[in-house]
Amino acid sequence: MLFRETVESDLDNLLSCVVDESISWAHPDRLLSNLEDGQYRHDRIWIAEQDGQILARAVWWAFANSDNPLALDCIYVHPSVDDRVGLAAGLLEAAHEAFGDRPAYHVFLQNGWRDDPTASAAIAWRQEAAARAGLTQELERLRYQWTPLAPMPKPSTRVVFTEEPDDEVFVEAFRQVAQGSLDFDTRQALTRMDPVDQAREEVEGYKSMPGDRSWWRMAHTPDGRLIGFALPEANNGGPVVGYLGVVPEFRGQGYVADLLDEITRFHAERGVERILADTDTTNLPMAKAFERAGYVNFSVRLVLSAYE
Ligand SMILES: CC(C)(COP(=O)(O)OP(=O)(O)OC[C@H]1O[C@@H](n2cnc3c(N)ncnc32)[C@H](O)[C@@H]1OP(=O)(O)O)[C@@H](O)C(=O)NCCC(=O)NCCS
């Protein structure tokens, strides 16, 4: 069995891989369009090959300008393979070694997937393979969407929103908001990083998204005290909530709604058809805020990652 990254001449064989399970996957249209715009690259698609046939395929995603693969998008194993867990794990390990990194596996599933035997079976063997390759940590995120069918939120009467061109002001606000956060990635990052470095990394991460930096808003009380910030953003799929945060001293007063409404209004006034957002199942205040603001939970993102 040969594990290798692909080259352009593999394209026809890559397109013939079919996943017919209830799980997100790199189907031919997605493969072609993402290869075209650089979100997929041949050196980030790995195959297990025998006698010229693809027996397993793993596809990693990244923003077009990223130096490294950012997420594993798809695991496929040919139906004829008996030990699909072993083969997929071997393929992931080989690619991880070449990348010098173990990007998290992001799987999109329908709501209630645990009660659906086909969806649970589709994820079960992949999860086992991912775990063998070191992706042992599991996080479930709720996916929300807002459409113009929901009411247009009114402007806040108690929060003043302003543009802030100085990144360092956002770094300081991110640092404060990270305190006591229920967001899993933030909590994890703070166990291994200095809070200012963590905040700076967040700001850089959001700046690398396709939205416009000028969309970001600081949030203050009318007498100038910092409440937090609201970051309307976009990814390659369109407008997203991006991020918002309330500093610890203002929590528990419902400010999350003012900030989320500002983001929603910002995008809605640009005439967008849909705003997407994710939050961890454990971030209950955030999940409730989405629901109160007319966002509808339409699916689940399962993230399997390596302990850092
Ligand atoms: C999520 C967040 C914006 C909620 O803001 P908020 O304005 O305090 O939200 P609410 O006022 O609606 O709070 C509802 C309840 O949750 C509690 N709560 C809010 N944030 C909390 C936190 N981080 N930890 C524990 N409890 C929290 C509030 O105290 C309140 O409790 P109560 O009903 O008993 O009074 C805020 O916690 C935050 O900035 N967290 C860090 C950043 C983050 O997670 N952003 C979202 C990423 S998707």
Tab-separated table of C-alpha atoms and ligand atoms in Angstrom:
chain	number	residue	atom	x	y	z
A	1	MET	CA	0.000	0.000	0.000
A	2	LEU	CA	1.391	3.390	-0.997
A	3	PHE	CA	0.441	6.542	0.933
A	4	ARG	CA	1.142	9.690	-1.052
A	5	GLU	CA	-0.005	13.214	-1.795
A	6	THR	CA	-1.760	13.594	-5.121
A	7	VAL	CA	-0.762	15.333	-8.355
A	8	GLU	CA	-2.879	16.865	-11.084
A	9	SER	CA	-2.951	13.682	-13.151
A	10	ASP	CA	-4.799	11.927	-10.279
A	11	LEU	CA	-7.829	14.154	-10.804
A	12	ASP	CA	-10.060	11.676	-12.641
A	13	ASN	CA	-9.430	9.000	-10.018
A	14	LEU	CA	-10.038	11.496	-7.208
A	15	LEU	CA	-13.366	12.474	-8.731
A	16	SER	CA	-14.497	8.862	-8.848
A	17	CYS	CA	-14.379	8.494	-5.009
A	18	VAL	CA	-17.960	8.458	-3.729
A	19	VAL	CA	-19.120	8.748	-0.110
A	20	ASP	CA	-22.767	7.679	0.108
A	21	GLU	CA	-23.022	7.929	3.912
A	22	SER	CA	-24.891	10.660	5.870
A	23	ILE	CA	-21.846	12.855	6.380
A	24	SER	CA	-20.183	15.911	4.844
A	25	TRP	CA	-17.589	15.032	2.201
A	26	ALA	CA	-15.495	16.422	-0.647
A	27	HIS	CA	-17.911	15.560	-3.465
A	28	PRO	CA	-16.822	16.152	-7.102
A	29	ASP	CA	-18.284	19.682	-7.420
A	30	ARG	CA	-16.693	20.744	-4.142
A	31	LEU	CA	-13.395	19.127	-5.078
A	32	LEU	CA	-13.255	20.858	-8.448
A	33	SER	CA	-14.274	24.304	-7.222
A	34	ASN	CA	-11.989	24.180	-4.166
A	35	LEU	CA	-9.040	23.003	-6.273
A	36	GLU	CA	-9.771	25.829	-8.662
A	37	ASP	CA	-9.766	28.600	-6.038
A	38	GLY	CA	-6.949	27.203	-3.882
A	39	GLN	CA	-8.942	26.054	-0.830
A	40	TYR	CA	-7.844	22.535	-1.739
A	41	ARG	CA	-4.404	21.734	-3.127
A	42	HIS	CA	-3.024	18.490	-4.499
A	43	ASP	CA	-0.290	18.404	-1.858
A	44	ARG	CA	-3.078	18.514	0.777
A	45	ILE	CA	-5.013	15.611	-0.703
A	46	TRP	CA	-3.576	12.245	0.283
A	47	ILE	CA	-4.417	8.805	-1.049
A	48	ALA	CA	-3.768	5.178	-0.160
A	49	GLU	CA	-3.069	3.509	-3.475
A	50	GLN	CA	-2.718	-0.103	-4.563
A	51	ASP	CA	-2.218	-1.277	-8.152
A	52	GLY	CA	-3.150	2.191	-9.374
A	53	GLN	CA	-6.472	2.184	-7.498
A	54	ILE	CA	-7.413	4.659	-4.755
A	55	LEU	CA	-8.419	2.689	-1.653
A	56	ALA	CA	-8.565	5.673	0.696
A	57	ARG	CA	-8.550	9.435	0.310
A	58	ALA	CA	-8.213	12.289	2.813
A	59	VAL	CA	-8.763	15.920	1.870
A	60	TRP	CA	-7.589	18.943	3.862
A	61	TRP	CA	-8.934	22.466	3.530
A	62	ALA	CA	-7.429	25.914	4.061
A	63	PHE	CA	-8.070	29.505	3.044
A	64	ALA	CA	-6.535	30.054	-0.403
A	65	ASN	CA	-3.679	32.120	1.028
A	66	SER	CA	-2.844	29.815	3.989
A	67	ASP	CA	0.636	28.379	4.324
A	68	ASN	CA	-0.658	25.277	6.103
A	69	PRO	CA	-3.667	22.967	5.835
A	70	LEU	CA	-6.237	24.144	8.412
A	71	ALA	CA	-8.838	21.389	8.620
A	72	LEU	CA	-9.424	17.833	7.503
A	73	ASP	CA	-12.556	17.950	5.375
A	74	CYS	CA	-13.190	14.409	4.210
A	75	ILE	CA	-12.216	10.798	4.873
A	76	TYR	CA	-13.121	8.216	2.235
A	77	VAL	CA	-12.315	4.501	2.152
A	78	HIS	CA	-13.262	2.212	-0.743
A	79	PRO	CA	-16.112	-0.208	0.199
A	80	SER	CA	-13.926	-3.241	-0.649
A	81	VAL	CA	-11.503	-2.492	2.211
A	82	ASP	CA	-12.042	-4.691	5.284
A	83	ASP	CA	-10.034	-2.678	7.800
A	84	ARG	CA	-11.198	0.817	6.906
A	85	VAL	CA	-10.272	2.207	10.336
A	86	GLY	CA	-6.699	0.920	10.043
A	87	LEU	CA	-6.266	2.143	6.476
A	88	ALA	CA	-7.715	5.611	7.143
A	89	ALA	CA	-5.600	5.961	10.309
A	90	GLY	CA	-2.440	5.012	8.403
A	91	LEU	CA	-3.225	7.546	5.683
A	92	LEU	CA	-3.842	10.339	8.193
A	93	GLU	CA	-0.639	9.527	10.061
A	94	ALA	CA	1.414	9.633	6.851
A	95	ALA	CA	-0.044	13.005	5.899
A	96	HIS	CA	0.389	14.387	9.443
A	97	GLU	CA	4.025	13.479	9.303
A	98	ALA	CA	4.463	15.309	5.999
A	99	PHE	CA	2.536	18.373	7.252
A	100	GLY	CA	4.336	18.444	10.619
A	101	ASP	CA	0.869	19.119	12.063
A	102	ARG	CA	-2.408	17.384	12.844
A	103	PRO	CA	-5.199	19.697	11.646
A	104	ALA	CA	-8.588	19.065	13.248
A	105	TYR	CA	-11.241	17.075	11.408
A	106	HIS	CA	-14.433	19.133	10.902
A	107	VAL	CA	-17.515	17.065	10.181
A	108	PHE	CA	-20.926	18.541	9.411
A	109	LEU	CA	-23.872	16.460	10.569
A	110	GLN	CA	-27.622	16.775	10.744
A	111	ASN	CA	-29.243	17.723	14.036
A	112	GLY	CA	-30.108	14.621	16.047
A	113	TRP	CA	-27.352	12.613	14.321
A	114	ARG	CA	-26.780	10.486	17.407
A	115	ASP	CA	-30.294	9.060	17.063
A	116	ASP	CA	-29.809	8.358	13.363
A	117	PRO	CA	-28.101	4.959	12.908
A	118	THR	CA	-26.704	5.765	9.429
A	119	ALA	CA	-25.209	9.090	10.502
A	120	SER	CA	-23.786	7.596	13.731
A	121	ALA	CA	-22.255	4.702	11.778
A	122	ALA	CA	-20.715	7.107	9.247
A	123	ILE	CA	-19.011	9.078	11.984
A	124	ALA	CA	-18.119	6.136	14.275
A	125	TRP	CA	-15.423	4.512	12.124
A	126	ARG	CA	-14.023	7.862	11.027
A	127	GLN	CA	-13.811	8.985	14.632
A	128	GLU	CA	-11.920	5.826	15.527
A	129	ALA	CA	-9.481	6.343	12.651
A	130	ALA	CA	-9.010	10.016	13.548
A	131	ALA	CA	-8.376	9.077	17.189
A	132	ARG	CA	-5.742	6.519	16.194
A	133	ALA	CA	-4.021	9.294	14.256
A	134	GLY	CA	-4.047	11.507	17.370
A	135	LEU	CA	-7.311	13.449	16.915
A	136	THR	CA	-8.768	12.282	20.206
A	137	GLN	CA	-10.441	15.433	21.451
A	138	GLU	CA	-14.118	15.894	20.613
A	139	LEU	CA	-16.038	19.164	20.462
A	140	GLU	CA	-19.543	19.714	19.187
A	141	ARG	CA	-20.574	23.087	17.828
A	142	LEU	CA	-24.099	24.228	17.002
A	143	ARG	CA	-24.514	25.835	13.583
A	144	TYR	CA	-26.990	28.695	13.289
A	145	GLN	CA	-28.332	30.730	10.442
A	146	TRP	CA	-30.233	33.993	10.226
A	147	THR	CA	-32.275	34.883	7.157
A	148	PRO	CA	-34.403	37.948	6.394
A	149	LEU	CA	-37.453	35.848	7.385
A	150	ALA	CA	-36.515	36.722	10.982
A	151	PRO	CA	-37.298	40.278	12.161
A	152	MET	CA	-34.689	42.969	11.569
A	153	PRO	CA	-33.157	43.841	14.969
A	154	LYS	CA	-33.473	47.394	16.279
A	155	PRO	CA	-30.388	49.491	17.091
A	156	SER	CA	-29.215	49.318	20.705
A	157	THR	CA	-30.258	52.177	22.963
A	158	ARG	CA	-27.545	51.553	25.567
A	159	VAL	CA	-24.413	50.626	23.583
A	160	VAL	CA	-22.311	52.959	21.441
A	161	PHE	CA	-20.604	51.157	18.530
A	162	THR	CA	-17.516	52.644	16.920
A	163	GLU	CA	-14.936	51.675	14.310
A	164	GLU	CA	-11.442	51.188	15.712
A	165	PRO	CA	-8.555	51.028	13.255
A	166	ASP	CA	-5.916	50.253	15.911
A	167	ASP	CA	-5.455	46.454	16.157
A	168	GLU	CA	-3.863	46.795	19.587
A	169	VAL	CA	-7.131	48.153	20.999
A	170	PHE	CA	-8.850	44.980	19.784
A	171	VAL	CA	-6.023	42.848	21.194
A	172	GLU	CA	-6.631	44.337	24.651
A	173	ALA	CA	-10.411	43.858	24.321
A	174	PHE	CA	-9.946	40.221	23.184
A	175	ARG	CA	-7.672	39.650	26.179
A	176	GLN	CA	-10.340	40.880	28.591
A	177	VAL	CA	-13.173	38.984	26.899
A	178	ALA	CA	-11.204	35.709	27.020
A	179	GLN	CA	-11.351	35.782	30.833
A	180	GLY	CA	-13.920	33.248	32.003
A	181	SER	CA	-14.895	32.416	28.422
A	182	LEU	CA	-16.977	29.282	27.904
A	183	ASP	CA	-15.516	28.885	24.415
A	184	PHE	CA	-13.521	25.649	24.258
A	185	ASP	CA	-10.755	26.831	21.916
A	186	THR	CA	-10.174	29.973	23.968
A	187	ARG	CA	-9.965	27.992	27.212
A	188	GLN	CA	-7.576	25.495	25.646
A	189	ALA	CA	-5.366	28.216	24.185
A	190	LEU	CA	-5.118	29.966	27.547
A	191	THR	CA	-3.711	26.835	29.195
A	192	ARG	CA	-0.648	27.011	26.935
A	193	MET	CA	-0.324	30.663	25.915
A	194	ASP	CA	0.220	34.056	27.403
A	195	PRO	CA	-3.171	35.909	27.334
A	196	VAL	CA	-1.805	38.798	25.241
A	197	ASP	CA	-0.267	36.406	22.690
A	198	GLN	CA	-3.529	34.476	22.585
A	199	ALA	CA	-5.490	37.703	22.002
A	200	ARG	CA	-3.075	38.806	19.279
A	201	GLU	CA	-3.368	35.420	17.548
A	202	GLU	CA	-7.176	35.775	17.595
A	203	VAL	CA	-7.027	39.244	16.069
A	204	GLU	CA	-4.646	38.027	13.356
A	205	GLY	CA	-6.889	35.020	12.694
A	206	TYR	CA	-9.980	37.192	12.222
A	207	LYS	CA	-8.030	39.654	10.081
A	208	SER	CA	-7.138	36.805	7.712
A	209	MET	CA	-10.841	36.138	7.056
A	210	PRO	CA	-12.397	37.409	3.823
A	211	GLY	CA	-14.551	40.088	5.551
A	212	ASP	CA	-13.462	43.701	5.766
A	213	ARG	CA	-11.515	44.850	8.827
A	214	SER	CA	-13.467	48.136	8.756
A	215	TRP	CA	-16.626	46.191	9.694
A	216	TRP	CA	-15.349	45.492	13.225
A	217	ARG	CA	-16.945	47.495	16.036
A	218	MET	CA	-15.934	48.315	19.584
A	219	ALA	CA	-18.809	48.541	22.081
A	220	HIS	CA	-18.894	51.106	24.914
A	221	THR	CA	-21.424	52.501	27.341
A	222	PRO	CA	-22.539	56.058	26.530
A	223	ASP	CA	-20.066	57.277	29.204
A	224	GLY	CA	-17.165	55.467	27.517
A	225	ARG	CA	-16.721	52.232	29.520
A	226	LEU	CA	-15.670	49.193	27.475
A	227	ILE	CA	-18.469	46.596	27.146
A	228	GLY	CA	-16.835	44.437	24.466
A	229	PHE	CA	-16.796	44.174	20.683
A	230	ALA	CA	-18.738	42.868	17.715
A	231	LEU	CA	-17.022	41.470	14.624
A	232	PRO	CA	-19.225	40.949	11.585
A	233	GLU	CA	-17.079	38.815	9.285
A	234	ALA	CA	-17.261	36.529	6.272
A	235	ASN	CA	-15.821	33.218	5.273
A	236	ASN	CA	-15.744	31.681	1.834
A	237	GLY	CA	-19.361	30.587	2.272
A	238	GLY	CA	-20.596	34.156	2.868
A	239	PRO	CA	-21.376	36.440	5.831
A	240	VAL	CA	-20.810	35.111	9.354
A	241	VAL	CA	-21.205	36.463	12.867
A	242	GLY	CA	-17.441	36.211	13.282
A	243	TYR	CA	-16.976	36.923	16.963
A	244	LEU	CA	-18.395	38.957	19.793
A	245	GLY	CA	-17.555	39.254	23.439
A	246	VAL	CA	-18.630	40.988	26.616
A	247	VAL	CA	-15.961	41.831	29.227
A	248	PRO	CA	-16.490	40.053	32.569
A	249	GLU	CA	-17.777	43.096	34.507
A	250	PHE	CA	-20.688	43.577	32.082
A	251	ARG	CA	-21.773	39.935	31.823
A	252	GLY	CA	-25.214	38.802	32.923
A	253	GLN	CA	-26.957	42.002	31.760
A	254	GLY	CA	-27.974	40.761	28.329
A	255	TYR	CA	-25.399	42.830	26.414
A	256	VAL	CA	-24.761	39.806	24.223
A	257	ALA	CA	-28.073	40.600	22.496
A	258	ASP	CA	-27.084	44.209	21.728
A	259	LEU	CA	-23.809	43.012	20.192
A	260	LEU	CA	-25.328	40.193	18.189
A	261	ASP	CA	-28.123	42.478	16.921
A	262	GLU	CA	-25.518	44.973	15.751
A	263	ILE	CA	-23.769	42.270	13.716
A	264	THR	CA	-27.050	41.006	12.292
A	265	ARG	CA	-28.191	44.528	11.361
A	266	PHE	CA	-24.830	45.291	9.828
A	267	HIS	CA	-25.031	42.334	7.451
A	268	ALA	CA	-28.800	42.654	6.877
A	269	GLU	CA	-28.440	46.290	5.817
A	270	ARG	CA	-25.939	45.122	3.176
A	271	GLY	CA	-28.779	43.000	1.820
A	272	VAL	CA	-27.329	39.568	2.613
A	273	GLU	CA	-29.561	36.503	2.269
A	274	ARG	CA	-28.059	34.452	5.065
A	275	ILE	CA	-25.756	34.902	8.064
A	276	LEU	CA	-24.027	31.843	9.503
A	277	ALA	CA	-22.717	31.349	13.028
A	278	ASP	CA	-21.315	28.574	15.221
A	279	THR	CA	-21.001	28.183	18.947
A	280	ASP	CA	-19.910	25.377	21.256
A	281	THR	CA	-22.744	23.358	22.796
A	282	THR	CA	-21.193	24.264	26.157
A	283	ASN	CA	-21.430	28.036	25.521
A	284	LEU	CA	-25.048	28.227	26.670
A	285	PRO	CA	-25.368	32.028	27.033
A	286	MET	CA	-24.261	32.359	23.410
A	287	ALA	CA	-26.526	29.586	22.096
A	288	LYS	CA	-29.505	31.142	23.893
A	289	ALA	CA	-28.640	34.569	22.497
A	290	PHE	CA	-28.670	33.183	18.949
A	291	GLU	CA	-32.062	31.608	19.508
A	292	ARG	CA	-33.544	34.767	21.032
A	293	ALA	CA	-32.237	36.787	18.080
A	294	GLY	CA	-34.054	34.623	15.516
A	295	TYR	CA	-31.106	32.444	14.490
A	296	VAL	CA	-32.125	28.875	13.668
A	297	ASN	CA	-29.955	25.880	14.578
A	298	PHE	CA	-29.785	23.860	11.352
A	299	SER	CA	-26.902	21.463	11.877
A	300	VAL	CA	-23.967	20.404	13.995
A	301	ARG	CA	-20.236	20.689	13.428
A	302	LEU	CA	-18.194	17.983	15.118
A	303	VAL	CA	-14.549	18.931	15.582
A	304	LEU	CA	-12.032	16.181	16.335
A	305	SER	CA	-8.650	17.577	17.268
A	306	ALA	CA	-5.323	16.707	18.851
A	307	TYR	CA	-4.560	17.655	22.472
A	308	GLU	CA	-1.989	20.403	22.377
B	1	LIG	C1	-21.042	34.611	25.654
B	1	LIG	C2	-21.097	36.043	26.215
B	1	LIG	C3	-20.995	37.028	25.068
B	1	LIG	C4	-22.422	36.206	26.969
B	1	LIG	O1	-22.567	37.578	27.307
B	1	LIG	P1	-23.595	38.144	28.393
B	1	LIG	O2	-23.992	39.502	27.902
B	1	LIG	O3	-23.045	38.041	29.735
B	1	LIG	O4	-24.832	37.134	28.245
B	1	LIG	P2	-26.174	37.148	29.124
B	1	LIG	O5	-26.282	38.469	29.854
B	1	LIG	O6	-27.280	36.756	28.223
B	1	LIG	O7	-25.931	35.987	30.170
B	1	LIG	C5	-26.878	34.988	30.445
B	1	LIG	C6	-26.437	34.225	31.672
B	1	LIG	O8	-25.195	33.549	31.391
B	1	LIG	C7	-24.223	33.910	32.361
B	1	LIG	N1	-22.932	34.025	31.686
B	1	LIG	C8	-22.611	34.831	30.659
B	1	LIG	N2	-21.339	34.644	30.309
B	1	LIG	C9	-20.847	33.697	31.123
B	1	LIG	C10	-19.574	33.084	31.253
B	1	LIG	N3	-18.569	33.390	30.433
B	1	LIG	N4	-19.399	32.147	32.197
B	1	LIG	C11	-20.436	31.799	33.008
B	1	LIG	N5	-21.669	32.350	32.943
B	1	LIG	C12	-21.872	33.299	32.008
B	1	LIG	C13	-24.677	35.273	32.855
B	1	LIG	O9	-24.118	35.581	34.107
B	1	LIG	C14	-26.158	35.103	32.884
B	1	LIG	O10	-26.502	34.359	34.037
B	1	LIG	P3	-27.892	34.639	34.804
B	1	LIG	O11	-28.960	34.342	33.788
B	1	LIG	O12	-27.826	33.703	35.938
B	1	LIG	O13	-27.853	36.088	35.185
B	1	LIG	C15	-19.927	36.280	27.213
B	1	LIG	O14	-19.888	35.266	28.158
B	1	LIG	C16	-18.559	36.339	26.552
B	1	LIG	O15	-18.115	37.381	26.088
B	1	LIG	N6	-17.860	35.188	26.535
B	1	LIG	C17	-16.531	35.093	25.957
B	1	LIG	C18	-16.551	35.218	24.440
B	1	LIG	C19	-17.498	34.234	23.768
B	1	LIG	O16	-17.702	33.113	24.202
B	1	LIG	N7	-18.064	34.685	22.638
B	1	LIG	C20	-18.957	33.888	21.833
B	1	LIG	C21	-18.176	33.059	20.880
B	1	LIG	S1	-19.203	32.173	19.754
